[in-house]
Amino acid sequence: MLAALGFATIAAILLLTMTKRASVLVALILLPVLAALVGGFAGDLGELILGGLSKVAPTGIMIAFAVLYFSLMVDAGLFDPLIRGLLRVARGDPLRITVATAVLTLCVALDGDGASTFLITVSALLPVYKRLGMNPLVLSGVVCLGAGVMNMIPWGGPTVRAMAALKLDSSEVFNPVLPAMGFGIAWVLVASYLLGRKERNRLGALPPRGPATDDREDGGDRDDHEPAASTTATTADGQERQVLRSPGDGPGTVRVPPLPRTWLNIFNLLLTIALVVCLIQEVLPLPVLFVLGFAIAALANHPTWEQQQALLDKHAKSVVLVTTMIFAAGALTGILSGTKMLDEMAEALVSVVPDSFGSHLPVAVAVTGMPLSLLFTPDAYYFGVLPVLAETAHGFGTDPAEVARAAVLGQMTTGFPLSPLTASTFILVGMSGVSLGEHQRFIFRWAFATTLVMTAGALVTGAFSL
């Protein structure tokens, strides 16, 4: 019963969000609560939800301050040279911009952390997409594909979990699938080319955009292209400065003026590089690094109280949208894990595997891993499902390491930037300005094709057998 209740809950969440019958926030909270009540866990509901919230709290804190940090850097013009360089290379061509998105994501994702990858790439590239009028779903989709493939690196989440769950080392799990990863990278570049070509054709068929034409589609926030009015504002130090105001700004809206000082631009660049290096080296916990990084950046770029308040007011909406999704996902996983629904779902999945299919388990695990990432959290899959699958395969004479490699190719590799059970997914869609359902519908088939390409590459190169 618990397994059926868990599957029904996940299916209902996906159905309601993808068909836009309910917002992701409402579905992630109310449907698990309803499932807990039906399952007879009403007395434990508070403890279950608090347990889930406590687990995602560090992620929520990290994302809140990371969004503030990179939003501040965008305002300060840190990414302007990169944007100008991309526009210069692309020459206003959406196809080249899309391929450049894939290349940048593949490079940034070397740090092995999906959250920081999404924060950096979307912050840098979203202004380019806005300026050209490109569909933000292309941005979130291509970043999803690139980050998914690069998530296979040994210090990424899937490989680490697979090695820990089956007590294997990197040479047994990652090294054999490295050629397959090359296949995946090649496919991401091909996919970005195809998506970019479609976007080029779409924009080419549109009439010339006027000054008030919207540059966002598919439900994203709209940006006004009407000329901004210039007014004079008095800063805290008593000096007058020109402040740009958008026609949509209310009388109480304060726009943080850009700071053109060269020394400050250099400081911001060095601070960001140091922050990224510390993130990769894990000098301190990620939430602590972003808390400290934002505090330093805010003090250097906006030294007065008025400027700091204006900065927080400007970006409060983005922070709230992303962090509330993460805490809602924490309520979901807390209920599913605490009620043992996830454990029962794992056992039910394994029980339906016929004995005659045992020798083909690696291929089956690789192909089904990506869709299953929509049903299981990484921990539930790697520490709950994978050991049972590996033991089952071992009984049929198949090396458990092959099952681990297959799991890394699919589950939480190409699937993690699509799953509502992964907190970083909400960073990607939140910062891109798209809904989770739109993102899933747009990129699912491309992500699943990535899994198929890498599975074929693994079979060709002998990472596992058919």
CSV table of C-alpha atoms in Angstrom, one decimal:
chain,number,residue,atom,x,y,z
A,1,MET,CA,0.0,0.0,0.0
A,2,LEU,CA,2.8,2.4,0.9
A,3,ALA,CA,4.5,1.8,-2.5
A,4,ALA,CA,1.3,2.4,-4.4
A,5,LEU,CA,0.6,5.6,-2.3
A,6,GLY,CA,4.1,6.9,-3.1
A,7,PHE,CA,3.9,6.2,-6.8
A,8,ALA,CA,0.4,7.8,-6.9
A,9,THR,CA,1.7,10.9,-5.1
A,10,ILE,CA,4.6,11.4,-7.5
A,11,ALA,CA,2.4,10.7,-10.5
A,12,ALA,CA,-0.1,13.3,-9.3
A,13,ILE,CA,2.5,15.9,-8.7
A,14,LEU,CA,4.0,15.4,-12.2
A,15,LEU,CA,0.5,15.4,-13.8
A,16,LEU,CA,-0.8,18.5,-12.1
A,17,THR,CA,2.4,20.6,-12.6
A,18,MET,CA,3.0,19.5,-16.2
A,19,THR,CA,-0.7,20.3,-17.1
A,20,LYS,CA,-0.6,23.5,-15.1
A,21,ARG,CA,-3.6,22.4,-13.0
A,22,ALA,CA,-1.6,23.5,-9.9
A,23,SER,CA,1.6,25.3,-9.1
A,24,VAL,CA,4.6,23.3,-8.2
A,25,LEU,CA,4.7,24.9,-4.7
A,26,VAL,CA,1.1,23.9,-3.9
A,27,ALA,CA,1.5,20.4,-5.4
A,28,LEU,CA,4.8,19.6,-3.5
A,29,ILE,CA,3.2,20.5,-0.2
A,30,LEU,CA,-0.4,19.5,-0.3
A,31,LEU,CA,-0.2,16.2,-2.2
A,32,PRO,CA,2.4,14.5,0.1
A,33,VAL,CA,0.4,15.8,3.2
A,34,LEU,CA,-2.7,14.2,1.7
A,35,ALA,CA,-0.8,10.9,1.1
A,36,ALA,CA,0.4,10.9,4.7
A,37,LEU,CA,-3.1,11.4,6.0
A,38,VAL,CA,-4.4,8.5,3.8
A,39,GLY,CA,-1.5,6.3,4.9
A,40,GLY,CA,-2.4,6.9,8.6
A,41,PHE,CA,0.6,9.1,9.5
A,42,ALA,CA,-1.5,12.1,10.6
A,43,GLY,CA,0.1,12.0,14.1
A,44,ASP,CA,3.7,12.1,12.7
A,45,LEU,CA,3.0,14.8,10.0
A,46,GLY,CA,4.7,17.6,11.8
A,47,GLU,CA,7.9,15.6,12.6
A,48,LEU,CA,8.0,14.2,9.0
A,49,ILE,CA,7.8,17.7,7.4
A,50,LEU,CA,10.3,19.2,9.8
A,51,GLY,CA,12.7,16.4,9.1
A,52,GLY,CA,12.6,17.1,5.4
A,53,LEU,CA,12.9,20.8,5.9
A,54,SER,CA,15.9,20.4,8.1
A,55,LYS,CA,17.7,18.4,5.4
A,56,VAL,CA,17.1,21.0,2.7
A,57,ALA,CA,17.7,24.0,5.0
A,58,PRO,CA,21.5,24.3,4.1
A,59,THR,CA,20.6,24.1,0.4
A,60,GLY,CA,17.9,26.8,0.8
A,61,ILE,CA,20.3,29.0,2.7
A,62,MET,CA,23.0,28.5,0.1
A,63,ILE,CA,20.7,29.2,-2.8
A,64,ALA,CA,19.2,32.4,-1.2
A,65,PHE,CA,22.6,34.0,-0.8
A,66,ALA,CA,24.0,32.6,-4.1
A,67,VAL,CA,21.1,34.2,-6.0
A,68,LEU,CA,21.8,37.5,-4.2
A,69,TYR,CA,25.5,37.2,-4.9
A,70,PHE,CA,25.2,36.5,-8.6
A,71,SER,CA,22.4,39.0,-9.0
A,72,LEU,CA,24.7,41.6,-7.4
A,73,MET,CA,27.5,40.7,-9.8
A,74,VAL,CA,25.2,40.9,-12.8
A,75,ASP,CA,24.1,44.4,-11.7
A,76,ALA,CA,27.8,45.4,-11.2
A,77,GLY,CA,28.5,44.3,-14.8
A,78,LEU,CA,30.9,41.4,-14.0
A,79,PHE,CA,29.5,39.3,-16.8
A,80,ASP,CA,29.3,42.2,-19.3
A,81,PRO,CA,32.6,41.3,-21.0
A,82,LEU,CA,31.5,37.7,-21.4
A,83,ILE,CA,28.1,38.8,-22.8
A,84,ARG,CA,29.8,41.1,-25.2
A,85,GLY,CA,32.3,38.4,-26.2
A,86,LEU,CA,29.5,35.9,-26.8
A,87,LEU,CA,27.5,38.4,-28.8
A,88,ARG,CA,30.6,39.3,-30.8
A,89,VAL,CA,31.3,35.7,-31.6
A,90,ALA,CA,27.7,34.9,-32.3
A,91,ARG,CA,27.1,38.0,-34.3
A,92,GLY,CA,23.5,38.0,-33.1
A,93,ASP,CA,23.0,34.4,-34.3
A,94,PRO,CA,20.8,32.4,-32.0
A,95,LEU,CA,22.4,29.2,-33.2
A,96,ARG,CA,25.9,30.3,-32.1
A,97,ILE,CA,24.6,31.5,-28.8
A,98,THR,CA,22.9,28.2,-28.1
A,99,VAL,CA,26.1,26.3,-28.9
A,100,ALA,CA,28.1,28.7,-26.8
A,101,THR,CA,25.7,28.0,-23.9
A,102,ALA,CA,26.5,24.3,-24.1
A,103,VAL,CA,30.2,24.9,-24.2
A,104,LEU,CA,30.1,27.3,-21.2
A,105,THR,CA,28.0,24.9,-19.2
A,106,LEU,CA,30.3,22.0,-19.9
A,107,CYS,CA,33.3,24.0,-18.7
A,108,VAL,CA,31.6,25.5,-15.6
A,109,ALA,CA,30.1,22.1,-14.6
A,110,LEU,CA,33.6,20.7,-14.0
A,111,ASP,CA,33.2,21.8,-10.3
A,112,GLY,CA,30.7,18.9,-10.0
A,113,ASP,CA,28.0,21.0,-8.3
A,114,GLY,CA,24.8,21.5,-10.2
A,115,ALA,CA,23.6,24.4,-8.1
A,116,SER,CA,26.7,26.5,-8.7
A,117,THR,CA,26.7,25.6,-12.4
A,118,PHE,CA,23.1,26.8,-12.8
A,119,LEU,CA,23.8,30.0,-10.9
A,120,ILE,CA,26.8,30.9,-12.9
A,121,THR,CA,25.7,30.0,-16.4
A,122,VAL,CA,22.2,31.4,-16.2
A,123,SER,CA,23.4,34.6,-14.5
A,124,ALA,CA,25.9,35.1,-17.4
A,125,LEU,CA,23.7,34.1,-20.3
A,126,LEU,CA,20.1,35.1,-19.5
A,127,PRO,CA,20.8,38.8,-20.4
A,128,VAL,CA,22.1,37.6,-23.8
A,129,TYR,CA,18.9,35.6,-24.4
A,130,LYS,CA,16.8,38.5,-23.4
A,131,ARG,CA,18.6,40.9,-25.6
A,132,LEU,CA,18.1,38.6,-28.7
A,133,GLY,CA,14.5,37.7,-27.8
A,134,MET,CA,15.4,34.0,-27.5
A,135,ASN,CA,13.2,31.5,-25.7
A,136,PRO,CA,14.4,31.1,-22.1
A,137,LEU,CA,13.4,27.4,-22.3
A,138,VAL,CA,16.3,26.9,-24.8
A,139,LEU,CA,18.7,28.3,-22.1
A,140,SER,CA,17.3,26.1,-19.3
A,141,GLY,CA,17.2,23.1,-21.6
A,142,VAL,CA,20.8,23.3,-23.0
A,143,VAL,CA,22.2,24.0,-19.5
A,144,CYS,CA,20.2,21.0,-18.3
A,145,LEU,CA,21.8,18.8,-20.9
A,146,GLY,CA,25.4,20.0,-20.4
A,147,ALA,CA,25.2,19.9,-16.6
A,148,GLY,CA,23.6,16.4,-16.7
A,149,VAL,CA,26.4,14.9,-18.7
A,150,MET,CA,29.2,16.5,-16.6
A,151,ASN,CA,27.5,15.3,-13.4
A,152,MET,CA,29.2,12.0,-14.1
A,153,ILE,CA,32.6,13.2,-13.0
A,154,PRO,CA,34.1,11.3,-10.0
A,155,TRP,CA,33.4,14.1,-7.5
A,156,GLY,CA,29.8,14.6,-8.8
A,157,GLY,CA,26.8,13.3,-6.9
A,158,PRO,CA,25.9,10.1,-8.9
A,159,THR,CA,29.4,8.6,-9.1
A,160,VAL,CA,30.2,9.3,-5.4
A,161,ARG,CA,26.9,7.7,-4.3
A,162,ALA,CA,27.3,4.7,-6.6
A,163,MET,CA,30.8,4.1,-5.3
A,164,ALA,CA,29.7,4.4,-1.7
A,165,ALA,CA,26.7,2.2,-2.0
A,166,LEU,CA,28.5,-0.7,-3.7
A,167,LYS,CA,31.9,-0.1,-2.0
A,168,LEU,CA,33.7,0.4,-5.3
A,169,ASP,CA,36.4,2.9,-6.4
A,170,SER,CA,36.6,5.4,-9.2
A,171,SER,CA,38.7,3.1,-11.5
A,172,GLU,CA,35.8,0.5,-11.4
A,173,VAL,CA,32.9,2.9,-11.9
A,174,PHE,CA,34.0,6.1,-13.7
A,175,ASN,CA,37.0,5.1,-15.8
A,176,PRO,CA,35.2,2.6,-17.9
A,177,VAL,CA,32.3,5.0,-18.7
A,178,LEU,CA,34.7,7.9,-19.6
A,179,PRO,CA,34.3,7.1,-23.4
A,180,ALA,CA,30.6,7.0,-23.0
A,181,MET,CA,30.8,10.4,-21.3
A,182,GLY,CA,32.6,11.6,-24.5
A,183,PHE,CA,29.6,10.4,-26.5
A,184,GLY,CA,27.3,12.3,-24.3
A,185,ILE,CA,29.3,15.6,-24.6
A,186,ALA,CA,29.3,15.2,-28.4
A,187,TRP,CA,25.5,14.7,-28.3
A,188,VAL,CA,25.0,17.8,-26.1
A,189,LEU,CA,26.8,19.9,-28.7
A,190,VAL,CA,24.7,18.3,-31.5
A,191,ALA,CA,21.5,18.9,-29.6
A,192,SER,CA,22.4,22.5,-28.9
A,193,TYR,CA,23.1,23.0,-32.6
A,194,LEU,CA,19.7,21.5,-33.5
A,195,LEU,CA,17.9,23.6,-30.8
A,196,GLY,CA,19.8,26.7,-31.9
A,197,ARG,CA,18.9,26.2,-35.5
A,198,LYS,CA,15.2,25.9,-34.6
A,199,GLU,CA,15.4,29.1,-32.6
A,200,ARG,CA,17.1,30.9,-35.4
A,201,ASN,CA,14.3,29.8,-37.8
A,202,ARG,CA,11.7,30.9,-35.3
A,203,LEU,CA,13.2,34.3,-34.8
A,204,GLY,CA,13.8,34.7,-38.5
A,205,ALA,CA,10.1,34.2,-39.2
A,206,LEU,CA,9.0,36.8,-36.7
A,207,PRO,CA,8.4,40.5,-37.7
A,208,PRO,CA,11.0,43.0,-36.5
A,209,ARG,CA,10.6,43.7,-32.8
A,210,GLY,CA,9.5,47.1,-31.8
A,211,PRO,CA,10.6,48.9,-28.6
A,212,ALA,CA,7.7,47.5,-26.6
A,213,THR,CA,7.8,44.0,-28.0
A,214,ASP,CA,8.1,41.2,-25.3
A,215,ASP,CA,11.3,39.2,-25.5
A,216,ARG,CA,10.1,36.3,-23.3
A,217,GLU,CA,7.8,33.5,-24.3
A,218,ASP,CA,6.1,30.5,-22.8
A,219,GLY,CA,4.9,32.1,-19.6
A,220,GLY,CA,8.2,33.8,-18.5
A,221,ASP,CA,8.3,37.2,-16.9
A,222,ARG,CA,8.1,40.0,-19.4
A,223,ASP,CA,10.7,42.7,-19.8
A,224,ASP,CA,9.8,46.2,-21.0
A,225,HIS,CA,11.9,47.6,-23.7
A,226,GLU,CA,10.6,51.1,-23.5
A,227,PRO,CA,13.3,53.7,-23.0
A,228,ALA,CA,14.2,54.2,-19.4
A,229,ALA,CA,13.8,57.6,-17.9
A,230,SER,CA,16.8,59.3,-16.3
A,231,THR,CA,16.4,61.1,-13.0
A,232,THR,CA,18.7,62.6,-10.6
A,233,ALA,CA,19.1,60.9,-7.2
A,234,THR,CA,21.0,62.1,-4.1
A,235,THR,CA,23.2,59.4,-2.6
A,236,ALA,CA,24.0,59.0,1.1
A,237,ASP,CA,27.3,60.9,0.6
A,238,GLY,CA,25.4,63.9,-0.6
A,239,GLN,CA,26.4,63.7,-4.3
A,240,GLU,CA,23.9,63.6,-7.2
A,241,ARG,CA,24.0,60.7,-9.6
A,242,GLN,CA,21.9,59.8,-12.6
A,243,VAL,CA,19.6,56.8,-11.9
A,244,LEU,CA,17.7,54.9,-14.6
A,245,ARG,CA,14.1,54.1,-14.0
A,246,SER,CA,12.0,51.8,-16.1
A,247,PRO,CA,8.5,53.0,-17.2
A,248,GLY,CA,7.0,50.2,-15.1
A,249,ASP,CA,8.6,51.3,-11.9
A,250,GLY,CA,6.4,52.7,-9.2
A,251,PRO,CA,7.1,55.9,-7.3
A,252,GLY,CA,8.8,54.0,-4.5
A,253,THR,CA,11.0,51.8,-6.7
A,254,VAL,CA,14.7,52.4,-6.3
A,255,ARG,CA,17.1,51.2,-9.0
A,256,VAL,CA,20.6,50.3,-7.9
A,257,PRO,CA,22.9,52.4,-10.1
A,258,PRO,CA,25.8,50.7,-11.8
A,259,LEU,CA,29.3,51.4,-10.4
A,260,PRO,CA,31.8,52.0,-13.2
A,261,ARG,CA,34.9,52.0,-11.2
A,262,THR,CA,37.6,49.8,-12.7
A,263,TRP,CA,39.1,48.8,-9.3
A,264,LEU,CA,35.7,47.6,-8.2
A,265,ASN,CA,35.3,45.5,-11.4
A,266,ILE,CA,38.7,43.9,-10.7
A,267,PHE,CA,37.7,43.3,-7.1
A,268,ASN,CA,34.5,41.6,-8.1
A,269,LEU,CA,36.3,39.4,-10.6
A,270,LEU,CA,38.9,38.3,-8.1
A,271,LEU,CA,36.2,37.7,-5.4
A,272,THR,CA,34.2,35.5,-7.7
A,273,ILE,CA,37.2,33.5,-8.8
A,274,ALA,CA,38.2,33.0,-5.2
A,275,LEU,CA,34.6,32.0,-4.3
A,276,VAL,CA,34.5,29.4,-7.2
A,277,VAL,CA,37.9,28.0,-6.2
A,278,CYS,CA,36.8,27.7,-2.6
A,279,LEU,CA,33.6,26.0,-3.7
A,280,ILE,CA,35.5,23.4,-5.7
A,281,GLN,CA,38.1,22.9,-2.9
A,282,GLU,CA,35.2,22.8,-0.3
A,283,VAL,CA,37.2,25.1,2.0
A,284,LEU,CA,34.0,25.7,3.9
A,285,PRO,CA,30.5,24.4,3.6
A,286,LEU,CA,28.8,25.9,0.5
A,287,PRO,CA,26.2,27.9,2.4
A,288,VAL,CA,28.9,29.5,4.5
A,289,LEU,CA,30.9,30.4,1.5
A,290,PHE,CA,27.9,32.1,-0.2
A,291,VAL,CA,26.9,33.9,3.0
A,292,LEU,CA,30.4,35.3,3.4
A,293,GLY,CA,30.8,36.1,-0.3
A,294,PHE,CA,27.6,38.0,-0.5
A,295,ALA,CA,28.3,40.0,2.6
A,296,ILE,CA,31.7,41.0,1.3
A,297,ALA,CA,30.4,41.8,-2.2
A,298,ALA,CA,27.5,43.9,-0.8
A,299,LEU,CA,29.8,45.9,1.5
A,300,ALA,CA,32.2,46.6,-1.4
A,301,ASN,CA,29.7,47.4,-4.1
A,302,HIS,CA,27.0,49.1,-2.0
A,303,PRO,CA,28.6,50.5,1.2
A,304,THR,CA,25.7,52.5,2.5
A,305,TRP,CA,22.6,51.2,4.2
A,306,GLU,CA,20.3,52.7,1.6
A,307,GLN,CA,22.1,51.1,-1.2
A,308,GLN,CA,22.1,47.7,0.5
A,309,GLN,CA,18.4,47.9,1.2
A,310,ALA,CA,17.7,48.8,-2.4
A,311,LEU,CA,19.7,45.8,-3.5
A,312,LEU,CA,17.7,43.5,-1.3
A,313,ASP,CA,14.4,45.0,-2.4
A,314,LYS,CA,15.3,44.6,-6.0
A,315,HIS,CA,16.1,40.9,-5.8
A,316,ALA,CA,13.8,39.8,-3.0
A,317,LYS,CA,11.3,38.3,-5.5
A,318,SER,CA,13.9,36.0,-7.1
A,319,VAL,CA,15.1,34.7,-3.7
A,320,VAL,CA,11.6,34.0,-2.5
A,321,LEU,CA,10.6,32.2,-5.6
A,322,VAL,CA,13.5,29.8,-5.6
A,323,THR,CA,13.8,29.1,-1.9
A,324,THR,CA,10.1,28.4,-1.3
A,325,MET,CA,10.3,25.7,-4.0
A,326,ILE,CA,13.3,24.1,-2.3
A,327,PHE,CA,11.6,24.0,1.1
A,328,ALA,CA,8.4,22.7,-0.5
A,329,ALA,CA,10.5,19.9,-2.0
A,330,GLY,CA,11.9,19.3,1.5
A,331,ALA,CA,8.4,18.7,2.8
A,332,LEU,CA,7.8,16.2,0.0
A,333,THR,CA,11.0,14.2,0.5
A,334,GLY,CA,10.5,14.3,4.3
A,335,ILE,CA,7.1,12.7,4.1
A,336,LEU,CA,8.1,10.1,1.5
A,337,SER,CA,11.3,9.1,3.3
A,338,GLY,CA,9.9,9.2,6.9
A,339,THR,CA,6.8,7.1,6.0
A,340,LYS,CA,9.1,4.5,4.3
A,341,MET,CA,7.2,5.1,1.0
A,342,LEU,CA,10.4,5.4,-0.9
A,343,ASP,CA,11.8,2.1,0.6
A,344,GLU,CA,8.6,0.3,-0.4
A,345,MET,CA,8.7,1.9,-3.9
A,346,ALA,CA,12.3,0.6,-4.3
A,347,GLU,CA,11.3,-2.9,-3.3
A,348,ALA,CA,8.3,-2.9,-5.5
A,349,LEU,CA,10.3,-1.9,-8.5
A,350,VAL,CA,12.9,-4.6,-8.0
A,351,SER,CA,10.2,-7.3,-7.4
A,352,VAL,CA,8.8,-6.8,-11.0
A,353,VAL,CA,12.1,-7.7,-12.7
A,354,PRO,CA,11.7,-11.2,-14.2
A,355,ASP,CA,14.5,-13.8,-13.7
A,356,SER,CA,15.0,-14.1,-17.4
A,357,PHE,CA,15.8,-10.4,-17.6
A,358,GLY,CA,18.5,-10.5,-15.0
A,359,SER,CA,21.5,-10.7,-17.3
A,360,HIS,CA,20.3,-7.6,-19.2
A,361,LEU,CA,20.0,-5.5,-16.0
A,362,PRO,CA,22.8,-3.0,-16.8
A,363,VAL,CA,21.1,-1.9,-20.0
A,364,ALA,CA,17.7,-1.8,-18.3
A,365,VAL,CA,19.2,0.3,-15.4
A,366,ALA,CA,20.8,2.7,-17.8
A,367,VAL,CA,17.7,3.2,-20.0
A,368,THR,CA,15.2,3.5,-17.1
A,369,GLY,CA,17.5,5.5,-14.8
A,370,MET,CA,16.6,8.9,-16.3
A,371,PRO,CA,12.8,8.5,-16.0
A,372,LEU,CA,13.2,7.0,-12.5
A,373,SER,CA,15.0,10.2,-11.4
A,374,LEU,CA,11.5,11.8,-11.4
A,375,LEU,CA,10.4,9.3,-8.8
A,376,PHE,CA,13.4,8.9,-6.5
A,377,THR,CA,15.7,11.2,-4.7
A,378,PRO,CA,19.4,10.5,-5.3
A,379,ASP,CA,19.9,8.9,-1.9
A,380,ALA,CA,16.8,6.7,-2.2
A,381,TYR,CA,17.9,5.4,-5.6
A,382,TYR,CA,21.6,4.9,-5.0
A,383,PHE,CA,21.4,3.6,-1.4
A,384,GLY,CA,18.0,1.9,-1.7
A,385,VAL,CA,17.4,0.7,-5.3
A,386,LEU,CA,20.9,0.2,-6.6
A,387,PRO,CA,22.3,-2.3,-4.0
A,388,VAL,CA,19.3,-4.5,-4.6
A,389,LEU,CA,19.7,-4.3,-8.4
A,390,ALA,CA,23.4,-5.0,-8.1
A,391,GLU,CA,22.8,-8.0,-5.9
A,392,THR,CA,20.2,-9.3,-8.3
A,393,ALA,CA,22.6,-8.9,-11.3
A,394,HIS,CA,25.3,-10.6,-9.3
A,395,GLY,CA,23.1,-13.6,-9.0
A,396,PHE,CA,22.9,-13.9,-12.8
A,397,GLY,CA,26.7,-13.7,-13.1
A,398,THR,CA,26.9,-9.9,-13.9
A,399,ASP,CA,29.5,-7.8,-12.3
A,400,PRO,CA,27.8,-5.3,-9.8
A,401,ALA,CA,30.2,-2.6,-11.1
A,402,GLU,CA,28.5,-2.8,-14.5
A,403,VAL,CA,25.2,-2.0,-12.8
A,404,ALA,CA,26.8,1.0,-11.0
A,405,ARG,CA,28.1,2.3,-14.3
A,406,ALA,CA,24.7,2.0,-15.9
A,407,ALA,CA,23.1,3.8,-12.9
A,408,VAL,CA,25.6,6.7,-13.3
A,409,LEU,CA,24.7,7.0,-17.0
A,410,GLY,CA,21.0,7.6,-16.3
A,411,GLN,CA,19.7,8.2,-12.9
A,412,MET,CA,20.4,11.7,-11.7
A,413,THR,CA,22.9,12.3,-14.5
A,414,THR,CA,20.6,13.5,-17.4
A,415,GLY,CA,17.6,13.3,-15.1
A,416,PHE,CA,18.6,15.5,-12.1
A,417,PRO,CA,18.0,18.9,-13.8
A,418,LEU,CA,14.4,17.7,-14.5
A,419,SER,CA,13.4,16.1,-11.2
A,420,PRO,CA,11.2,17.9,-8.8
A,421,LEU,CA,12.9,15.9,-6.0
A,422,THR,CA,16.2,17.7,-6.7
A,423,ALA,CA,16.6,21.1,-5.1
A,424,SER,CA,19.0,22.5,-7.8
A,425,THR,CA,16.3,21.9,-10.5
A,426,PHE,CA,14.4,24.9,-9.0
A,427,ILE,CA,17.5,27.0,-9.2
A,428,LEU,CA,17.7,26.4,-12.9
A,429,VAL,CA,14.0,27.0,-13.7
A,430,GLY,CA,13.7,29.8,-11.2
A,431,MET,CA,16.6,31.8,-12.5
A,432,SER,CA,15.7,31.1,-16.1
A,433,GLY,CA,12.2,32.4,-15.5
A,434,VAL,CA,10.4,29.3,-16.7
A,435,SER,CA,8.0,26.9,-15.0
A,436,LEU,CA,9.0,23.3,-14.1
A,437,GLY,CA,6.3,21.8,-16.3
A,438,GLU,CA,7.4,23.8,-19.3
A,439,HIS,CA,11.0,22.9,-18.8
A,440,GLN,CA,10.2,19.2,-18.5
A,441,ARG,CA,8.0,19.1,-21.6
A,442,PHE,CA,10.6,21.1,-23.6
A,443,ILE,CA,13.7,19.1,-22.8
A,444,PHE,CA,12.7,15.6,-21.6
A,445,ARG,CA,13.0,13.9,-25.0
A,446,TRP,CA,16.4,15.5,-25.5
A,447,ALA,CA,17.6,14.5,-22.1
A,448,PHE,CA,16.3,10.9,-22.6
A,449,ALA,CA,18.1,10.8,-26.0
A,450,THR,CA,21.3,11.8,-24.1
A,451,THR,CA,20.9,8.7,-21.9
A,452,LEU,CA,20.4,6.5,-25.0
A,453,VAL,CA,23.4,7.9,-26.7
A,454,MET,CA,25.7,7.3,-23.7
A,455,THR,CA,24.2,3.8,-23.2
A,456,ALA,CA,25.0,3.0,-26.8
A,457,GLY,CA,28.5,4.4,-26.3
A,458,ALA,CA,29.0,2.2,-23.1
A,459,LEU,CA,27.9,-0.9,-25.0
A,460,VAL,CA,30.3,-0.1,-27.9
A,461,THR,CA,33.2,0.6,-25.6
A,462,GLY,CA,32.5,-2.4,-23.3
A,463,ALA,CA,31.6,-0.5,-20.1
A,464,PHE,CA,28.9,-3.1,-19.7
A,465,SER,CA,27.4,-5.8,-21.9
A,466,LEU,CA,24.0,-6.3,-23.4
